Short mmCIF file of C-alpha atoms and ligand atoms in Angstrom, two decimals:
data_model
loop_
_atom_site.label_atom_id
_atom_site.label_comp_id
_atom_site.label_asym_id
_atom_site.label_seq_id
_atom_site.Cartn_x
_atom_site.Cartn_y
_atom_site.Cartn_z
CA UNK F 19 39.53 -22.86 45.84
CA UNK F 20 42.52 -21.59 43.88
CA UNK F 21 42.96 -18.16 42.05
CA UNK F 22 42.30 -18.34 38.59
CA UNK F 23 43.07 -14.97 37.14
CA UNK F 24 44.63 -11.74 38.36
CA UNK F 25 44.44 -8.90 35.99
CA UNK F 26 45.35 -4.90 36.21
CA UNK F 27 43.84 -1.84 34.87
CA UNK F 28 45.15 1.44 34.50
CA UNK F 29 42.92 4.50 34.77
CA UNK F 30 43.75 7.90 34.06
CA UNK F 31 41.43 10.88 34.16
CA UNK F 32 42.69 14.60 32.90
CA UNK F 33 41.49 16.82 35.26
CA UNK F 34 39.59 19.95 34.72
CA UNK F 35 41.46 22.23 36.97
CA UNK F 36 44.49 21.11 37.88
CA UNK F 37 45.68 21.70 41.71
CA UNK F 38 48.99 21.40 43.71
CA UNK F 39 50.31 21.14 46.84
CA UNK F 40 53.83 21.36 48.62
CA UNK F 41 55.65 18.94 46.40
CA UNK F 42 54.04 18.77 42.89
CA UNK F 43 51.07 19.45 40.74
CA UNK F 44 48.09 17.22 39.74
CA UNK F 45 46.97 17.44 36.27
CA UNK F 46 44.91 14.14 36.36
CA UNK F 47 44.24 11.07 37.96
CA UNK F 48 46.28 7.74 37.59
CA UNK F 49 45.51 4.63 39.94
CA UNK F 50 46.29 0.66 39.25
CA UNK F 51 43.58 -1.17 39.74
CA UNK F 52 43.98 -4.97 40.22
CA UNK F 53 40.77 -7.57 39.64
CA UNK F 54 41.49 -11.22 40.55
CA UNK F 55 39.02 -14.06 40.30
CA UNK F 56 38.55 -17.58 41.76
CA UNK F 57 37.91 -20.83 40.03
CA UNK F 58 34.46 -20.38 41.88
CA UNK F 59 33.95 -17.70 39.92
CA UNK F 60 34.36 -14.94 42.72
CA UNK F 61 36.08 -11.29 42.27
CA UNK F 62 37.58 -9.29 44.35
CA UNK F 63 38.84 -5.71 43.46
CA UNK F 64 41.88 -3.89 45.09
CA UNK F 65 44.27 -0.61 44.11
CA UNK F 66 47.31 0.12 45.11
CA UNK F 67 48.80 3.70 46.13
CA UNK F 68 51.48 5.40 44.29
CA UNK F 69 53.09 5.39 40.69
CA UNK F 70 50.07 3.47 39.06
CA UNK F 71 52.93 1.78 35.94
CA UNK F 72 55.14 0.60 38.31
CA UNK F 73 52.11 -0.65 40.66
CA UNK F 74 51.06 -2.42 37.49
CA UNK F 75 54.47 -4.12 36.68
CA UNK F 76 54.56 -5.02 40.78
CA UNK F 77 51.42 -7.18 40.54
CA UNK F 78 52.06 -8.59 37.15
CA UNK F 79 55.65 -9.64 39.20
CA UNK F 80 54.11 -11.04 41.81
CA UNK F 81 51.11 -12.76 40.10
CA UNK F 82 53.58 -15.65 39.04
CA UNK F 83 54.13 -16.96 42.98
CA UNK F 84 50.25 -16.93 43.82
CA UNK F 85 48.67 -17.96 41.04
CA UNK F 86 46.80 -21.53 41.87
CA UNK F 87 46.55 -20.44 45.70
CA UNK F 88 43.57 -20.42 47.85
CA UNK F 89 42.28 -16.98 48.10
CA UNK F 90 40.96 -17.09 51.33
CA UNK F 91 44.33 -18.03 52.78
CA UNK F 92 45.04 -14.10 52.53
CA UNK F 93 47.80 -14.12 55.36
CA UNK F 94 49.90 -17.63 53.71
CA UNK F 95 49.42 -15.63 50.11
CA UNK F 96 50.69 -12.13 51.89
CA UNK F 97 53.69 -14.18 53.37
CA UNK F 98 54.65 -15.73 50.18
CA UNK F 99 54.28 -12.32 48.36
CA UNK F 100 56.88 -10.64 51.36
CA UNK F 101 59.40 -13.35 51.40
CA UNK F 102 59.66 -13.24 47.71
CA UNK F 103 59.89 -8.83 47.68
CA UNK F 104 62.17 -9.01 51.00
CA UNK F 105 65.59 -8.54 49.14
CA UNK F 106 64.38 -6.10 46.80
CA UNK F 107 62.03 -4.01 48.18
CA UNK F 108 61.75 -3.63 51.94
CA UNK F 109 59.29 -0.65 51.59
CA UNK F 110 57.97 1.07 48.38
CA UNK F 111 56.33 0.43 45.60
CA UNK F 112 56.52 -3.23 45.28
CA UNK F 113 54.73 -2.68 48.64
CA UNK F 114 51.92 -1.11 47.31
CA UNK F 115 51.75 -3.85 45.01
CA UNK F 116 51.49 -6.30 47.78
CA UNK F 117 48.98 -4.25 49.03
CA UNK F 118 46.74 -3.84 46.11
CA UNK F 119 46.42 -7.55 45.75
CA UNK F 120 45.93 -8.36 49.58
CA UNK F 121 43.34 -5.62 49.42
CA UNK F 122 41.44 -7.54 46.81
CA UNK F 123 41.77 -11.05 48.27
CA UNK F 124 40.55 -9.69 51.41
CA UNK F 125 37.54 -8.76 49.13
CA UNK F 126 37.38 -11.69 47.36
CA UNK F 127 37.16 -13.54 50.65
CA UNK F 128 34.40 -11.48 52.07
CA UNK F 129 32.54 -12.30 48.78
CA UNK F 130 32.76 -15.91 48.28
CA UNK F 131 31.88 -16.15 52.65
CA UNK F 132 28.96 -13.88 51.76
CA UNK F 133 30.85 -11.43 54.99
CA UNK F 134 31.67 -7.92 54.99
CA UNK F 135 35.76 -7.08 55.94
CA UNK F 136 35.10 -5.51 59.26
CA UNK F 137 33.48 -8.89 60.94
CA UNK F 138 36.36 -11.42 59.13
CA UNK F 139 39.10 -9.02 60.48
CA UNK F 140 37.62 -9.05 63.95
CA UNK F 141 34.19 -7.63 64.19
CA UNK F 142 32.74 -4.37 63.73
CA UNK F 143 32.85 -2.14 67.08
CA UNK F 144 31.22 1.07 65.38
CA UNK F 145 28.12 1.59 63.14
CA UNK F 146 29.63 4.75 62.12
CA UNK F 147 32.73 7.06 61.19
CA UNK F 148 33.23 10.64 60.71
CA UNK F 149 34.89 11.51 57.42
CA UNK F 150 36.98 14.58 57.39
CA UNK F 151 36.85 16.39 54.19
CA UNK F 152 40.51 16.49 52.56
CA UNK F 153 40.95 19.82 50.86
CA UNK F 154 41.63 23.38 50.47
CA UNK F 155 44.59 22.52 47.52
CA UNK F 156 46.27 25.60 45.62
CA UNK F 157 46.39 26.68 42.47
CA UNK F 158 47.33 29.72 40.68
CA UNK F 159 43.42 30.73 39.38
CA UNK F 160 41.87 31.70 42.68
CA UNK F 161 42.80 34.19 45.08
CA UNK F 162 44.12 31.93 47.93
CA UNK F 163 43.02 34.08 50.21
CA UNK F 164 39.65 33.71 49.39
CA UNK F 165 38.82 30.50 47.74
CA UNK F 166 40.56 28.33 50.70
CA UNK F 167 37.80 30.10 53.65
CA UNK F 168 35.23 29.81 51.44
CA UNK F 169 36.15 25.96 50.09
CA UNK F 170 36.34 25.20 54.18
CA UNK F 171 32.24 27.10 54.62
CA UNK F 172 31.33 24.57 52.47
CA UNK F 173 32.15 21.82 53.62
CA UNK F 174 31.39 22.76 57.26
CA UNK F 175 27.71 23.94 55.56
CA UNK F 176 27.75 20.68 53.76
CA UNK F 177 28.12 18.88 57.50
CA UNK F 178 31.63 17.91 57.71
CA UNK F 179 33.06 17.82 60.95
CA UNK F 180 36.25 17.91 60.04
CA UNK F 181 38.36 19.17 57.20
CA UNK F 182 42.09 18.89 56.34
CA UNK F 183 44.12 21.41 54.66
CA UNK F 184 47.34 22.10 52.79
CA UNK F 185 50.27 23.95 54.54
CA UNK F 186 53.76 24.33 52.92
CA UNK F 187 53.76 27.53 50.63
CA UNK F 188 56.17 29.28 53.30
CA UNK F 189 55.56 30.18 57.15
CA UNK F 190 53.80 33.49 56.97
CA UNK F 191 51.42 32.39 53.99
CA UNK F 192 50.61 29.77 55.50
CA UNK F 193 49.98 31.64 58.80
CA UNK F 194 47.32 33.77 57.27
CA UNK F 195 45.42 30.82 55.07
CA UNK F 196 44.99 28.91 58.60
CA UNK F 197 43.27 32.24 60.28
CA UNK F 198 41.10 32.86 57.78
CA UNK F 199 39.93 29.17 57.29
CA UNK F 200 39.75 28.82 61.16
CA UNK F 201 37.49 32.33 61.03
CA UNK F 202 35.20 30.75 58.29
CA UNK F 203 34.51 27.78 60.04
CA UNK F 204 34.14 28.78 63.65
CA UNK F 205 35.82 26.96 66.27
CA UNK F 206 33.34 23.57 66.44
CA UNK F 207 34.75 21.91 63.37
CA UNK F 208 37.92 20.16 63.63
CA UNK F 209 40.92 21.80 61.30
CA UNK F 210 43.66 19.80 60.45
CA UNK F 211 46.57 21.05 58.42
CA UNK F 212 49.25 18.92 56.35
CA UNK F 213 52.78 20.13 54.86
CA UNK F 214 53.06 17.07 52.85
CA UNK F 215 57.30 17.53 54.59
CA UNK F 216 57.77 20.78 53.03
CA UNK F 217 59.77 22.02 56.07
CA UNK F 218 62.93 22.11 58.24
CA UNK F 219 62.27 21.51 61.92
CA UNK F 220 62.77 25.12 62.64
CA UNK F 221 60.23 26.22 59.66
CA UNK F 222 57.97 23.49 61.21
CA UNK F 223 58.53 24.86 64.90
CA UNK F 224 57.93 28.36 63.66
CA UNK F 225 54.42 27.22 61.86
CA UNK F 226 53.16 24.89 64.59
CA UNK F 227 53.79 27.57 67.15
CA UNK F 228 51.98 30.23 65.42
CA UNK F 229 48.77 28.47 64.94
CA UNK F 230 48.73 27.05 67.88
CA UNK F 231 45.84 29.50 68.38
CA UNK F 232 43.76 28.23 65.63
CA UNK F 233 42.90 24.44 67.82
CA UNK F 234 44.53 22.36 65.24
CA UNK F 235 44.07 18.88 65.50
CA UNK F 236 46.93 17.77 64.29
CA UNK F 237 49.56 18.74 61.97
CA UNK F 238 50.81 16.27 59.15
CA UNK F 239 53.93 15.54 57.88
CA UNK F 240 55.51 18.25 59.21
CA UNK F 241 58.94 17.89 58.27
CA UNK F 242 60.66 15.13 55.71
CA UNK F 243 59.39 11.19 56.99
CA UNK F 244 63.28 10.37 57.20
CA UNK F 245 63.98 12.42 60.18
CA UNK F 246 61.89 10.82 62.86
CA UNK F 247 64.51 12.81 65.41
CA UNK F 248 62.83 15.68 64.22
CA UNK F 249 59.22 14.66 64.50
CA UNK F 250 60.26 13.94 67.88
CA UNK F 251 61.34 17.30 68.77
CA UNK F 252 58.60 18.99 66.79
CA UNK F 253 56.49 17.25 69.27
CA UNK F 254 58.54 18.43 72.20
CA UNK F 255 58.14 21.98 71.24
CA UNK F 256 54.51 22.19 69.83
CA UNK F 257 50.62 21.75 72.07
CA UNK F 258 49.66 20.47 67.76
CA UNK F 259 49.62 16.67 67.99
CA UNK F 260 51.87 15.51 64.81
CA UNK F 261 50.19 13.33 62.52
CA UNK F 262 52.71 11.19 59.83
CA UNK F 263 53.35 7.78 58.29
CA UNK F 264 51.57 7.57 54.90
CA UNK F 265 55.34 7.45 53.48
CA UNK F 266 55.77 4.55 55.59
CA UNK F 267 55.80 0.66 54.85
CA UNK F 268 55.31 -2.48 56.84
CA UNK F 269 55.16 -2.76 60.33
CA UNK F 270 58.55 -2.58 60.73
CA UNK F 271 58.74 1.56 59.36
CA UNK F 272 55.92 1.95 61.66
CA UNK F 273 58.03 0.35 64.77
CA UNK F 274 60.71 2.85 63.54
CA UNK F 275 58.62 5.85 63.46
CA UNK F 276 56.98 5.03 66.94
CA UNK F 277 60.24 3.87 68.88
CA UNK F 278 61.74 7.30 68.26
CA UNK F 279 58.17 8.82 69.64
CA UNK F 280 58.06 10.49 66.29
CA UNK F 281 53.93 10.86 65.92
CA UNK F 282 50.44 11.13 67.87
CA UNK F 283 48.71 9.66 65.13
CA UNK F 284 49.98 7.44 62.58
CA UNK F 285 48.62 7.15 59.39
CA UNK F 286 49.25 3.87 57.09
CA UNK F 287 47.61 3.89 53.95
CA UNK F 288 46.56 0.63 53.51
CA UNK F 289 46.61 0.45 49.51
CA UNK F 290 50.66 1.33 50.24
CA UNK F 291 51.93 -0.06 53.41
CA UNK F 292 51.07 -4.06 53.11
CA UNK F 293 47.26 -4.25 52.49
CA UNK F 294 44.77 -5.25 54.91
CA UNK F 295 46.99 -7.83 56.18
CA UNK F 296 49.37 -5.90 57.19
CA UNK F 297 47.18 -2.73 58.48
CA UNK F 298 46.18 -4.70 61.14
CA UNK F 299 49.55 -5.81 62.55
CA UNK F 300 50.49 -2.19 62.30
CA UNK F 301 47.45 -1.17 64.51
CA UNK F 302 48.49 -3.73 67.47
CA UNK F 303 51.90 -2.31 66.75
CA UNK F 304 50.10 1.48 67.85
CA UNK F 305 48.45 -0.23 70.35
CA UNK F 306 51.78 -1.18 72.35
CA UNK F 307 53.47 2.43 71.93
CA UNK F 308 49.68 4.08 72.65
CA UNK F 309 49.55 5.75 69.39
CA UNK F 310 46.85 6.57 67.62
CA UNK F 311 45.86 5.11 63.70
CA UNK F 312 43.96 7.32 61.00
CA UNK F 313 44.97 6.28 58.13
CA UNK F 314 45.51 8.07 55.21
CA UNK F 315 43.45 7.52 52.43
CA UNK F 316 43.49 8.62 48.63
CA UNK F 317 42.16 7.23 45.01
CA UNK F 318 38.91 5.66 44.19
CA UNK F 319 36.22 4.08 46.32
CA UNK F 320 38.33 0.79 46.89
CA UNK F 321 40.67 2.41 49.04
CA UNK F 322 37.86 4.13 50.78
CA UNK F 323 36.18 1.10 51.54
CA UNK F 324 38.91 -0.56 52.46
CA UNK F 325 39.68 2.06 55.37
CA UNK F 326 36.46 1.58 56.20
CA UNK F 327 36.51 -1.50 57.26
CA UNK F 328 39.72 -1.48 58.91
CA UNK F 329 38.48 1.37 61.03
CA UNK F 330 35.45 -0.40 61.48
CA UNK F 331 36.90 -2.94 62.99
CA UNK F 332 40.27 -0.37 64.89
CA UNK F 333 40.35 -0.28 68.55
CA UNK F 334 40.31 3.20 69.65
CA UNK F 335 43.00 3.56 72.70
CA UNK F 336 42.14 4.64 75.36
CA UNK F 337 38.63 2.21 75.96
CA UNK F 338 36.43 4.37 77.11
CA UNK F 339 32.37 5.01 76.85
CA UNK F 340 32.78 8.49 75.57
CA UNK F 341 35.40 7.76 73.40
CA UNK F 342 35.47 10.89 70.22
CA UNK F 343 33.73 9.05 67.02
CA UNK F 344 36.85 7.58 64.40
CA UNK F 345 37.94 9.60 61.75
CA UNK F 346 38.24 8.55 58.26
CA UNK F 347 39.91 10.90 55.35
CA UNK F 348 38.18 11.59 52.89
CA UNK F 349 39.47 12.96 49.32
CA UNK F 350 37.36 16.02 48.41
CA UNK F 351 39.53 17.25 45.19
CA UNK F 352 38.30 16.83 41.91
CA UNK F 353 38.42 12.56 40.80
CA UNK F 354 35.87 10.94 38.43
CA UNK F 355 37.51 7.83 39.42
CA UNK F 356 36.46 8.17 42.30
CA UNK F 357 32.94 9.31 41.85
CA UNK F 358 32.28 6.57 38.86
CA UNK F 359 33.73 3.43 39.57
CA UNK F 360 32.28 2.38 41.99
CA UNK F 361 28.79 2.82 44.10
CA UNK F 362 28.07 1.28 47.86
CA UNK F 363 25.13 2.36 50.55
CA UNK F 364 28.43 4.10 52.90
CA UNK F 365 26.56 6.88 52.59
CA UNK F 366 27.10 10.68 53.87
CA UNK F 367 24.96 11.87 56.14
CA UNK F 368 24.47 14.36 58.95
CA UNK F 369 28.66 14.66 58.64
CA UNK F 370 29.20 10.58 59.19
CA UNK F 371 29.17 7.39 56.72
CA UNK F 372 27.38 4.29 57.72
CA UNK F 373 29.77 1.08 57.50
CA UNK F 374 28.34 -1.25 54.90
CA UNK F 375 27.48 -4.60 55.97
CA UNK F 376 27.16 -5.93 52.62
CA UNK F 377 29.75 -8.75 51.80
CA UNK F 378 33.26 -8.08 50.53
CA UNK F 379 34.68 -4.40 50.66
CA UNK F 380 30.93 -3.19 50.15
CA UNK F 381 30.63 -1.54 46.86
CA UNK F 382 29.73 -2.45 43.23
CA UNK F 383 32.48 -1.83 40.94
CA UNK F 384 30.94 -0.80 37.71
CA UNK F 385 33.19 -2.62 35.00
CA UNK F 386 32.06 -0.23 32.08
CA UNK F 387 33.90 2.62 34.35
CA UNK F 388 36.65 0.39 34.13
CA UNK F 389 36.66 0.28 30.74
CA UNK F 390 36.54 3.65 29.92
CA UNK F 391 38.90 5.25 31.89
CA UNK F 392 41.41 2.30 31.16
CA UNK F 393 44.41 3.54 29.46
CA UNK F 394 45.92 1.05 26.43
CA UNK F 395 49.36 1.07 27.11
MG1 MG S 415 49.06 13.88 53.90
#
């Protein structure tokens, strides 16, 4: 079997109400979308993370050394792709071009063997996950002080069991957003809350200690993913486990980030840090330092389905038979991409998704979407 074809789509969406968080604004959607086909005929779909042009250019780049390969050989073709990136790009986006395509030749594969993901990476050792709902954005229509409580009621009345929100508009405003989404939701549901690095260490101390109080579950990127020193001393000086790593690449960041004991939970997003491939070295990685893997997740129903799988098949550390239920995030902002493109039976319900056991990632990818969200360019 060889690959025939590899081609990329851009789709952009304008939003209707534009959001932000610590570092910029969103005004509408953009994600690269790669499709590559066998000479059998097969497709498999995949997206990467980040800047979807220079995503675009990345696969187009790398198409050249894979073309002809076998598919299913998804490790040889992700080996070939690194050793031909390794003195340009040791991390970044030409990573999350990597990743796009290993996402959809893992897809491919499960297609053409007629096998979900989960049991060709290992085996599936949970029916079902628990998405937490990722949220409670700003923006300069609503009173904040309002519309993030009320955004968190509904998801908790909606079922989730978990929700994430921002952080990073100072110390003190952030302070009061946490307390009043913590009083709206009552102290069962699990509240996360992510800076996206807007802080110093002693802006991040000074946060982390005062919501303490609030049972966070974790708090994310607390401070810039350069200074693992001060991850590590965050930690030190905080009960909040700290959550990082979706600005991270390859295995080797993630050695970096968990040698200087920089995070509880480590979150690669697959679509970014080396595809499926690579995900899974990164995991038994975590597994020797004892850290935990929730990885982050953002875009369109690919890159859900693709953490999915992977936490489908994720050993949860410690082994135990009343181990907590895995997390997967879950995007909750405004994203037509998301909603349209594609359709699978990982349904919500009662707060958890079922894992697909259809073949490949799971989902039909509805090709008129494709079309008309695909930007000419
Ligand atoms: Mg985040």
């Amino acid at each position: 079997m060889k690959i025939a074809a590899i081609q990329t789509y851009i789709l952009t969406d304008k939003l209707e109400d534009s959001f932000y968080f610590s570092q910029w604004a969103y005004s509408e959607r953009n994600i690269c979308i790669v499709k590559i086909t066998s000479d059998s005929g097969h497709v498999g779909w995949g997206e990467g993370y980040g800047p979807a042009t220079i995503i675009k250019a990345g696969i187009e780049h790398l198409s050249q050394y894979i073309m002809d390969l076998n598919p299913l050989e998804t490790e040889t073709i992700w080996g070939v792709m690194y050793r031909r990136t390794l003195d340009f790009s040791r991390s970044g986006v030409l990573v999350s071009a990597m990743s796009a395509i290993d996402v959809a030749l893992w897809d491919l594969k499960g297609r053409v063997l007629d096998q979900p993901v989960h049991q060709l990476l290992g085996g599936k050792k949970r029916d079902s996950i628990i998405p937490y709902a990722t949220g409670m954005y700003f923006n300069d229509r609503d009173d904040l002080s309002q519309s993030l409580p009320n955004e968190a009621k509904r998801y908790a009345e909606l079922g989730y069991k978990a929700m994430k929100m921002k952080v990073g508009l100072g110390v003190e405003q952030d302070i009061e957003y946490v307390k009043a989404v913590r009083q709206a939701i009552g102290r069962d549901v699990q509240l996360m809350i992510d800076s996206n690095h807007a802080y110093n260490l002693r802006e991040a101390i000074a946060l982390a200690k005062a919501v303490e109080e609030y049972n966070i579950s974790w708090f994310e990127e607390p401070v810039s993913p350069e200074y693992y020193n001060q991850y590590a001393e965050l930690r030190q000086k905080t009960s909040i486990p700290i959550a990082g790593g979706e600005c991270e690449y390859l295995r080797f960041g993630f050695q970096r980030l968990f040698q200087a004991r920089a995070v509880d939970i480590a979150q690669p997003d697959i679509c970014a840090t080396g595809g499926l491939t690579e995900a899974k070295r990164i995991a038994t990685l975590a597994s020797v330092y004892g850290v935990e893997i929730v990885p982050h997740t953002w875009g369109t129903g690919i890159a859900l389905a693709a953490a999915a799988h992977f936490i489908a098949n994720l050993d949860l550390l410690p082994g135990r038979m009343m181990a907590p239920m895995a997390l997967i995030e879950y995007d909750r902002t405004e994203n037509k991409l998301r909603e349209e493109l594609t359709s699978s039976d990982m349904t919500f319900v009662n707060g958890e998704f079922t894992i697909s056991d259809k073949p490949g990632l799971g989902f039909d990818l509805h090709e008129e979407v494709l079309e008309k969200y695909s930007q000419v360019i």
